Tab-separated table of C-alpha atoms in Angstrom:
chain	number	residue	atom	x	y	z
C	1	MET	CA	66.135	80.865	-35.779
C	2	LEU	CA	67.980	83.436	-38.093
C	3	VAL	CA	70.944	82.366	-40.055
C	4	PHE	CA	73.098	84.906	-41.427
C	5	LEU	CA	75.144	84.169	-44.675
C	6	ASP	CA	78.033	85.579	-46.537
C	7	THR	CA	79.226	84.365	-49.909
C	8	GLU	CA	81.999	84.863	-52.494
C	9	PHE	CA	81.445	84.383	-56.235
C	10	THR	CA	83.474	84.297	-59.266
C	11	ASP	CA	81.829	87.348	-60.702
C	12	PHE	CA	78.166	88.785	-61.118
C	13	THR	CA	77.705	87.963	-64.779
C	14	TRP	CA	77.971	84.159	-64.557
C	15	PRO	CA	78.439	83.699	-60.849
C	16	ASN	CA	79.917	80.510	-59.602
C	17	LEU	CA	79.933	79.944	-55.805
C	18	ILE	CA	83.616	80.144	-54.109
C	19	SER	CA	82.712	80.146	-50.530
C	20	LEU	CA	79.954	80.122	-47.990
C	21	ALA	CA	79.842	81.299	-44.370
C	22	LEU	CA	76.795	80.718	-42.161
C	23	VAL	CA	76.321	81.839	-38.516
C	24	SER	CA	73.115	81.065	-36.645
C	25	GLU	CA	71.834	83.553	-34.060
C	26	ASP	CA	72.744	80.925	-31.322
C	27	GLY	CA	76.310	81.407	-32.199
C	28	ARG	CA	76.845	78.130	-34.605
C	29	GLU	CA	79.104	78.690	-37.557
C	30	PHE	CA	80.019	77.117	-40.757
C	31	TYR	CA	82.477	78.020	-43.319
C	32	ALA	CA	83.511	76.267	-46.580
C	33	GLU	CA	85.451	77.026	-49.584
C	34	ARG	CA	84.973	75.097	-52.803
C	35	THR	CA	87.957	73.667	-54.470
C	36	ASP	CA	86.252	72.983	-57.831
C	37	TYR	CA	85.011	76.471	-58.866
C	38	HIS	CA	86.362	77.768	-62.206
C	39	ARG	CA	89.256	80.159	-61.401
C	40	ASP	CA	89.412	81.446	-64.898
C	41	ASP	CA	85.994	82.576	-64.754
C	42	CYS	CA	86.960	85.026	-61.722
C	43	SER	CA	86.611	88.782	-62.068
C	44	GLN	CA	89.685	90.987	-61.664
C	45	PHE	CA	88.389	91.991	-58.052
C	46	VAL	CA	88.105	88.473	-57.043
C	47	ARG	CA	91.502	87.551	-58.316
C	48	ASP	CA	93.003	90.409	-56.375
C	49	ASN	CA	90.836	90.614	-53.145
C	50	VAL	CA	89.164	87.192	-52.574
C	51	GLN	CA	91.590	84.502	-53.886
C	52	PRO	CA	94.533	85.803	-51.850
C	53	LEU	CA	92.374	85.065	-48.570
C	54	LEU	CA	91.377	81.604	-49.376
C	55	GLY	CA	92.830	78.575	-47.827
C	56	ARG	CA	93.526	79.873	-44.394
C	57	VAL	CA	90.835	77.837	-42.568
C	58	PRO	CA	91.630	74.370	-41.780
C	59	GLY	CA	89.045	71.917	-43.079
C	60	ALA	CA	87.397	74.294	-45.262
C	61	ALA	CA	88.083	72.911	-48.522
C	62	CYS	CA	85.331	70.898	-50.153
C	63	THR	CA	83.771	70.218	-53.654
C	64	ASN	CA	80.586	71.569	-54.677
C	65	LYS	CA	78.752	68.249	-53.865
C	66	GLU	CA	80.222	68.051	-50.362
C	67	LEU	CA	79.262	71.729	-49.612
C	68	THR	CA	75.705	70.964	-50.734
C	69	ASP	CA	75.458	67.689	-48.755
C	70	HIS	CA	76.808	69.303	-45.586
C	71	VAL	CA	74.539	72.364	-45.733
C	72	ARG	CA	71.589	70.297	-46.420
C	73	LEU	CA	72.300	67.954	-43.584
C	74	ASP	CA	73.129	70.702	-41.065
C	75	MET	CA	70.268	73.080	-41.929
C	76	VAL	CA	67.435	70.726	-42.505
C	77	TYR	CA	68.079	67.818	-40.327
C	78	GLN	CA	70.011	69.036	-37.341
C	79	HIS	CA	67.953	72.236	-36.908
C	80	HIS	CA	64.744	70.242	-37.956
C	81	ALA	CA	63.714	73.023	-40.383
C	82	LYS	CA	61.375	72.145	-43.147
C	83	PRO	CA	62.255	73.733	-46.575
C	84	ASN	CA	59.321	76.073	-46.351
C	85	GLN	CA	60.573	77.484	-42.927
C	86	ILE	CA	63.767	78.946	-44.652
C	87	GLN	CA	63.400	82.685	-45.251
C	88	LEU	CA	65.832	84.786	-47.304
C	89	ASN	CA	66.022	88.404	-46.298
C	90	GLU	CA	67.993	90.972	-48.321
C	91	SER	CA	69.296	94.021	-46.761
């Protein structure tokens, strides 16, 4: 099964994950926004174009640990995927 992802990071020099969206080919979706990223590390582009859009999805706010735990549980256990079955494709 393919899972498409979209992310937002603080910047490209020292990236710190801000948000993660996953959509599987069967239509399941996951979206989360970290509340514990370092806002001061954001590039001007992120400040102007990403931060104003955050906080609009109810229930999306989480910490880095909560995000990690949720993705691990969802992708590995619910989909019965073994780590070696996960492929990354760059377009």
